[in-house]
Tab-separated table of C-alpha atoms and ligand atoms in Angstrom:
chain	number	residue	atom	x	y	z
F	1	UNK	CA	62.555	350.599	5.435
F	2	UNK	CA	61.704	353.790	7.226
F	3	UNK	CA	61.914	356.683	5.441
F	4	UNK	CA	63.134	358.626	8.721
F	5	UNK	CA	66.064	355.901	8.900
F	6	UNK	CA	68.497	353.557	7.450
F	7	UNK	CA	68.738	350.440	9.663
F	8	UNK	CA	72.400	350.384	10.654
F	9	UNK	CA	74.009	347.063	10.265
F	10	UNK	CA	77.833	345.992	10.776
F	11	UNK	CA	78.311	346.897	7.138
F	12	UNK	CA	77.611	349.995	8.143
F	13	UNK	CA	79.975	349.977	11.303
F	14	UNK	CA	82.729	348.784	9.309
F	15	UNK	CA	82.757	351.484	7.227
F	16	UNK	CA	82.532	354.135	9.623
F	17	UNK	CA	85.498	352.355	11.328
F	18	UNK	CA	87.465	352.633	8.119
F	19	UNK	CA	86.807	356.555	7.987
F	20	UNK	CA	87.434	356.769	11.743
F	21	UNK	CA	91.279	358.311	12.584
F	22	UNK	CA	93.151	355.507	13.444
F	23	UNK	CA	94.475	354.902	16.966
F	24	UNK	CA	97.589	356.151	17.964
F	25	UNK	CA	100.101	353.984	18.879
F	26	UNK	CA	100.599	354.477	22.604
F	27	UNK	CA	96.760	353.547	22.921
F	28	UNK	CA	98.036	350.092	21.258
F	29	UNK	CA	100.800	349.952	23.764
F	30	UNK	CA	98.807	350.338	26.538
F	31	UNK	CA	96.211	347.959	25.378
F	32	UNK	CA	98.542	345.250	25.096
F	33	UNK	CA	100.461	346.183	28.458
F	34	UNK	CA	97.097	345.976	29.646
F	35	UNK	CA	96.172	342.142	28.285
F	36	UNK	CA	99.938	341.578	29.790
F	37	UNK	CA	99.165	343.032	33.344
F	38	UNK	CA	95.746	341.021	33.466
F	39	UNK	CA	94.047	344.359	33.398
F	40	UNK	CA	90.523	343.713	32.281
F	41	UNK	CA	89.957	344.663	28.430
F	42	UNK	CA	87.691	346.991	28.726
F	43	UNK	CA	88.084	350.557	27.265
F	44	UNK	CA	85.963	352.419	24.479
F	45	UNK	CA	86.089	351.721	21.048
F	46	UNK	CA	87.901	354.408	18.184
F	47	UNK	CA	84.897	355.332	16.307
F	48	UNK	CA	83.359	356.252	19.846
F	49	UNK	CA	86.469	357.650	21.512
F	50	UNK	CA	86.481	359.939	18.059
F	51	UNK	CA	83.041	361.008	18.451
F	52	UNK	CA	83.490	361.564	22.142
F	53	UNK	CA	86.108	364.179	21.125
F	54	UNK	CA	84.173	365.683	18.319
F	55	UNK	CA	81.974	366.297	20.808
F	56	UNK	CA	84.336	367.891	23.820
F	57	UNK	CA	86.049	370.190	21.082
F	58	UNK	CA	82.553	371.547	19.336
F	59	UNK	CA	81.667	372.437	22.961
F	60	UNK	CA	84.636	373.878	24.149
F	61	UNK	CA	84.717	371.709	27.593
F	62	UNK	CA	88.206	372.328	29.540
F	63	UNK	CA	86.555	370.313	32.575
F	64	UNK	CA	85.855	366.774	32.097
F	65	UNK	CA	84.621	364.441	35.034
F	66	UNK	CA	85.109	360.314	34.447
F	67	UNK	CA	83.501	357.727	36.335
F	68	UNK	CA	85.392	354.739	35.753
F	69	UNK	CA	89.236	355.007	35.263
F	70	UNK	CA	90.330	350.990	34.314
F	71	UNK	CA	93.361	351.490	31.790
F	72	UNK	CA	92.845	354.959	31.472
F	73	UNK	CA	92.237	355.168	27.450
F	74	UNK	CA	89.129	357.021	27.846
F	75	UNK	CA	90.501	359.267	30.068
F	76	UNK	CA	93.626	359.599	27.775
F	77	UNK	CA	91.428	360.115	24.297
F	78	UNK	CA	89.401	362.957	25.907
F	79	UNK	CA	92.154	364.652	27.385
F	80	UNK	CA	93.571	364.934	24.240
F	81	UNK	CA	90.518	367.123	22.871
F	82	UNK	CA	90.640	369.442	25.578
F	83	UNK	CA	92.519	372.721	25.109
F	84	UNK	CA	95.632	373.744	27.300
F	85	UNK	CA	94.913	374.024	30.529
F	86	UNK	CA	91.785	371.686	30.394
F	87	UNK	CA	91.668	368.794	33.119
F	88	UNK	CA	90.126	364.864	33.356
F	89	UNK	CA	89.360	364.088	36.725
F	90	UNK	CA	88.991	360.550	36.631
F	91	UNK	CA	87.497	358.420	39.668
F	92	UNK	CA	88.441	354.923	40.028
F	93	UNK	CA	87.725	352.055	42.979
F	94	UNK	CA	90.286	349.613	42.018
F	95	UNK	CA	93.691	350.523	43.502
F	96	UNK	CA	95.160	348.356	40.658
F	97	UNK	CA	93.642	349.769	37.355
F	98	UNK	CA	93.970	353.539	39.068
F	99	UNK	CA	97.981	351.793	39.370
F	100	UNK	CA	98.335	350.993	36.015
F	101	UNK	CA	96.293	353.995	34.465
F	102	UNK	CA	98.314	356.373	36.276
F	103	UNK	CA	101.334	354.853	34.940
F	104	UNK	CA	100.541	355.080	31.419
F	105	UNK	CA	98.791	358.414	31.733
F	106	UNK	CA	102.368	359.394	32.915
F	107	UNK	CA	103.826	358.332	29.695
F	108	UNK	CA	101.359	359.783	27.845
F	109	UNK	CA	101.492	363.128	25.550
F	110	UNK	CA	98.601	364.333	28.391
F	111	UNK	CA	100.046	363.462	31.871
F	112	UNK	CA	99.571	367.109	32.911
F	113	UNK	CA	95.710	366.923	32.027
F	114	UNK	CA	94.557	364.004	33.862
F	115	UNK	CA	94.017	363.405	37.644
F	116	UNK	CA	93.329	359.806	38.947
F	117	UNK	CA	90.846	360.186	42.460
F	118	UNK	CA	90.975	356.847	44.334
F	119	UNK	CA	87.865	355.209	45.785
F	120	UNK	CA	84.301	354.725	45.312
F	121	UNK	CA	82.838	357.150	43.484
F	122	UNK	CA	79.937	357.137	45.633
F	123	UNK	CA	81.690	358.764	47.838
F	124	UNK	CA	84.644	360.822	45.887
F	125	UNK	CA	81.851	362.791	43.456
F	126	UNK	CA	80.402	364.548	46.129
F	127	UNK	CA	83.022	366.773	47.371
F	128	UNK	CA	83.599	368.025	43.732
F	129	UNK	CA	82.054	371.397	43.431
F	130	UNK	CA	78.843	372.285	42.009
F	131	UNK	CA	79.041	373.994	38.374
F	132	UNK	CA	82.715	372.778	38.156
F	133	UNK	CA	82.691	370.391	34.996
F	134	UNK	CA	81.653	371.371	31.132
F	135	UNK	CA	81.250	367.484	30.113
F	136	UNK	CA	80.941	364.079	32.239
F	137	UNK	CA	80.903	360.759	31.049
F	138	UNK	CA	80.174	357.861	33.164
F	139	UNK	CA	81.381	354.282	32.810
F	140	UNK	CA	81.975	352.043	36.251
F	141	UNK	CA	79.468	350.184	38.104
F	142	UNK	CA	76.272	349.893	36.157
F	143	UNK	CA	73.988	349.563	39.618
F	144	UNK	CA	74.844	352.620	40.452
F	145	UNK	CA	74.780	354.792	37.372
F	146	UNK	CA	71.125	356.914	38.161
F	147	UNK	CA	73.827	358.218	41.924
F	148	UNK	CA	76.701	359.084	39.412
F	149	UNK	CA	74.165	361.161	36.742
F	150	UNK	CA	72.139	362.668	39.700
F	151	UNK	CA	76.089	363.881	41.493
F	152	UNK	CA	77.130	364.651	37.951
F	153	UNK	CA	74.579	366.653	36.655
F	154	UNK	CA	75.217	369.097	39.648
F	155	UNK	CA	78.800	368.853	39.201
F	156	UNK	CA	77.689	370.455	35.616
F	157	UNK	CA	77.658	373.931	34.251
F	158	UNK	CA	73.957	375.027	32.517
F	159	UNK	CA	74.978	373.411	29.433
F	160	UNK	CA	77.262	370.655	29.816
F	161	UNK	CA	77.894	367.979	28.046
F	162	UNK	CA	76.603	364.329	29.551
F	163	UNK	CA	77.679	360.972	28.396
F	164	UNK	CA	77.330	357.811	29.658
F	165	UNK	CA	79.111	354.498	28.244
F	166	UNK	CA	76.938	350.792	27.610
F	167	UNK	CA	73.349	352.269	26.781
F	168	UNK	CA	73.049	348.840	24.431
F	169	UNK	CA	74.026	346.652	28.394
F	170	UNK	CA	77.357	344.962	26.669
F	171	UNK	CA	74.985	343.806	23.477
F	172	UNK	CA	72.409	341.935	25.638
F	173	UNK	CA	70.128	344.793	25.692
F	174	UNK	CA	67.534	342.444	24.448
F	175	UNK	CA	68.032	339.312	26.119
F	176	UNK	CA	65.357	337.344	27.882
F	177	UNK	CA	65.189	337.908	31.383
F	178	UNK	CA	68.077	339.852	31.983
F	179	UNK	CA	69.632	340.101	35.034
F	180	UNK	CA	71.861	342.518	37.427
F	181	UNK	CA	74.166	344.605	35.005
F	182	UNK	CA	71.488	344.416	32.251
F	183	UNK	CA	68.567	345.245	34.311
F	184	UNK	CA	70.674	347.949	35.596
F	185	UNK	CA	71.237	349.431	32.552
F	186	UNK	CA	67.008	348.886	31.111
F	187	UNK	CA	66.347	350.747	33.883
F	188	UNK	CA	68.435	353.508	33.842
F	189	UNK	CA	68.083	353.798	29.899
F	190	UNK	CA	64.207	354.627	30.765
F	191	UNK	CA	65.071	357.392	33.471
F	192	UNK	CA	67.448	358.718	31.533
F	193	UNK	CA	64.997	359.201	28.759
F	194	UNK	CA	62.444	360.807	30.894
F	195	UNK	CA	64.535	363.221	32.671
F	196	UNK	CA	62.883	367.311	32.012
F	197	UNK	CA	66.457	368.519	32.963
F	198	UNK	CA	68.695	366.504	30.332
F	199	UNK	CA	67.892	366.737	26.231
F	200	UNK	CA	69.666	363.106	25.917
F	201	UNK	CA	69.505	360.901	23.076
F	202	UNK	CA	71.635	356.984	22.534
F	203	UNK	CA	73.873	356.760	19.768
F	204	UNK	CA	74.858	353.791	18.653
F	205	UNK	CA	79.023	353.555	18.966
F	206	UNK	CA	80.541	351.592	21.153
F	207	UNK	CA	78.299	349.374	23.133
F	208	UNK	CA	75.738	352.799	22.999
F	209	UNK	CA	76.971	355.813	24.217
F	210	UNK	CA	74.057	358.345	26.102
F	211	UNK	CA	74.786	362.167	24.674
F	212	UNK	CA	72.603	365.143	26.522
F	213	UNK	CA	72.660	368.088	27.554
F	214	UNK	CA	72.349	370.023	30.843
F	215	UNK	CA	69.302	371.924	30.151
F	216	UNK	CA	69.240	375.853	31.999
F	217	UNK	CA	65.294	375.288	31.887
F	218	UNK	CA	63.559	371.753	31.912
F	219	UNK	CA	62.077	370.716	28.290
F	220	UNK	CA	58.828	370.531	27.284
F	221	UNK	CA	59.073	369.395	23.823
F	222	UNK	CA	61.276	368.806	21.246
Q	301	LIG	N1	86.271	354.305	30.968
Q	301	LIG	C1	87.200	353.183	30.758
Q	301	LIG	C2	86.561	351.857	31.104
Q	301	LIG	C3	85.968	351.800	32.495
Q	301	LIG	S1	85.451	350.133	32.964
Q	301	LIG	C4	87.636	353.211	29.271
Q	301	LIG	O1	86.759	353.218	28.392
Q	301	LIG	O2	88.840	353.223	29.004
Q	301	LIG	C5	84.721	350.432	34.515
Q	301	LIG	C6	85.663	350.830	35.664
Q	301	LIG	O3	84.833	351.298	36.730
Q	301	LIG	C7	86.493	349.683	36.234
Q	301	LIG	O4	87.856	350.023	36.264
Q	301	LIG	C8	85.977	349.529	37.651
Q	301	LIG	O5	86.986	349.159	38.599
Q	301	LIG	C9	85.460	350.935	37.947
Q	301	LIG	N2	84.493	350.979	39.041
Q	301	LIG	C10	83.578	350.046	39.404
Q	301	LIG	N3	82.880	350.447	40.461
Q	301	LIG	C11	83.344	351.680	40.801
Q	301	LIG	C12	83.024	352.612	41.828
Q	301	LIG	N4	82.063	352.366	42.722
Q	301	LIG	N5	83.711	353.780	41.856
Q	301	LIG	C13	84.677	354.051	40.950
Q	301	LIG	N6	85.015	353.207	39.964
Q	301	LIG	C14	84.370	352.032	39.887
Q	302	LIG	C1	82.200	345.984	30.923
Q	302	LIG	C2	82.093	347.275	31.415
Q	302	LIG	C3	82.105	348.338	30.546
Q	302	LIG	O1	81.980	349.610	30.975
Q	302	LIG	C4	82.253	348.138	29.189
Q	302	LIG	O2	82.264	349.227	28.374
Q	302	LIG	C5	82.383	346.855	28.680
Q	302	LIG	C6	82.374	345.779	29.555
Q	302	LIG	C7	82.151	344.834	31.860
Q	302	LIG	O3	81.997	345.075	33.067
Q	302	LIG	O4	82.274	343.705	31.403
Q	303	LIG	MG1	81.837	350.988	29.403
């Protein structure tokens, strides 16, 4: 074993799930109104929506930008770490997840801090201002994640706080030829990590979640 590093196994996962604040139980409910509606099941995991939120409330981010709406838990779980006054602005293609998300994010304790913007984000992120977000985190179509960090990254302050969802490509990160999704996400995984104007680094909840920073200055070294 590396000194640096213990290898993290699903021992390991299991017990940071058992230390991880349980999810509430509207989240349940909309889960299984979700499986009812033949909504896909797709939404982040606790242990990452927890870190996600350690994360928005040690840096103090009111504005959030989401790429990738579907139920609307992630959208839910970080609006819930913002202060009063702070804002999701969630973008979402499919008229009937942004439907059902902005029915449950109606019922939820955080109605007043999430906005659903319909259509393809393509097109939708580039009327929102420049220097208008503290934190981003992107999770729809993997093809076209390197647009949505390029549009996000100007949407954010010096500073702000960049994540992106399914750095380990739904577990088939190492699969032979991979294909489409996959290959989407190998390649953006390298550009990512070679960007000078992000300090970025994959942690391992979730299916992988991307963490960086908006650099002021480009890095040179660590
Ligand atoms: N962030 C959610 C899960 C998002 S799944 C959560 O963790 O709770 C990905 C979503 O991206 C799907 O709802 C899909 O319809 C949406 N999507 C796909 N392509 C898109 C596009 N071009 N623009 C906006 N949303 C898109
Ligand atoms: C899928 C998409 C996601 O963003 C995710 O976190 C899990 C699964 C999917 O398209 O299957
Ligand atoms: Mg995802």
């Amino acid at each position: 074993m590396s000194s640096e590093s213990t290898p993290v196994s699903a021992r390991h996962f299991a017990y940071i799930a058992d230390r991880t604040r349980a999810e509430d139980a509207s989240l349940g409910e909309l889960k299984a109104a979700a499986h009812a509606a033949g909504i896909p099941p797709i939404w982040i995991s606790p242990e990452q929506a927890g870190f996600m939120q350690i994360l928005l409330r040690a840096t103090g981010a009111r504005e959030v930008i989401e790429v990738g709406t579907l139920a609307g838990y992630s959208a839910i779980a970080m609006a819930r770490a913002l202060p009063g006054g702070g804002r999701v602005r969630t973008l979402e293609l499919d008229p009937r997840h942004a439907d059902f998300a902005e029915k449950w994010i109606a019922r939820s304790d955080v109605s007043d801090r999430i906005e659903v913007h319909r259509g393809d984000a393509c097109s939708t992120l580039p009327a929102f201002a420049s220097g208008s977000a503290d934190a981003c985190f992107i999770d729809a179509d993997k093809a076209n994640y390197g647009a949505y960090l390029d549009q996000c990254v100007r949407i954010l302050k010096p500073g702000g706080l960049v994540m992106v969802d399914n750095a380990f490509a739904f577990g088939r990160l190492f699969d032979e030829d991979a294909q489409d999704q996959v290959r989407a996400i190998l390649d953006f995984n390298d550009a990512m990590a070679a960007r000078p104007d992000l300090h970025s680094i994959i942690t391992p909840f979730g299916d992988g979640c991307w963490v960086g920073v908006k650099l002021a200055e480009p890095a040179q070294q660590q």
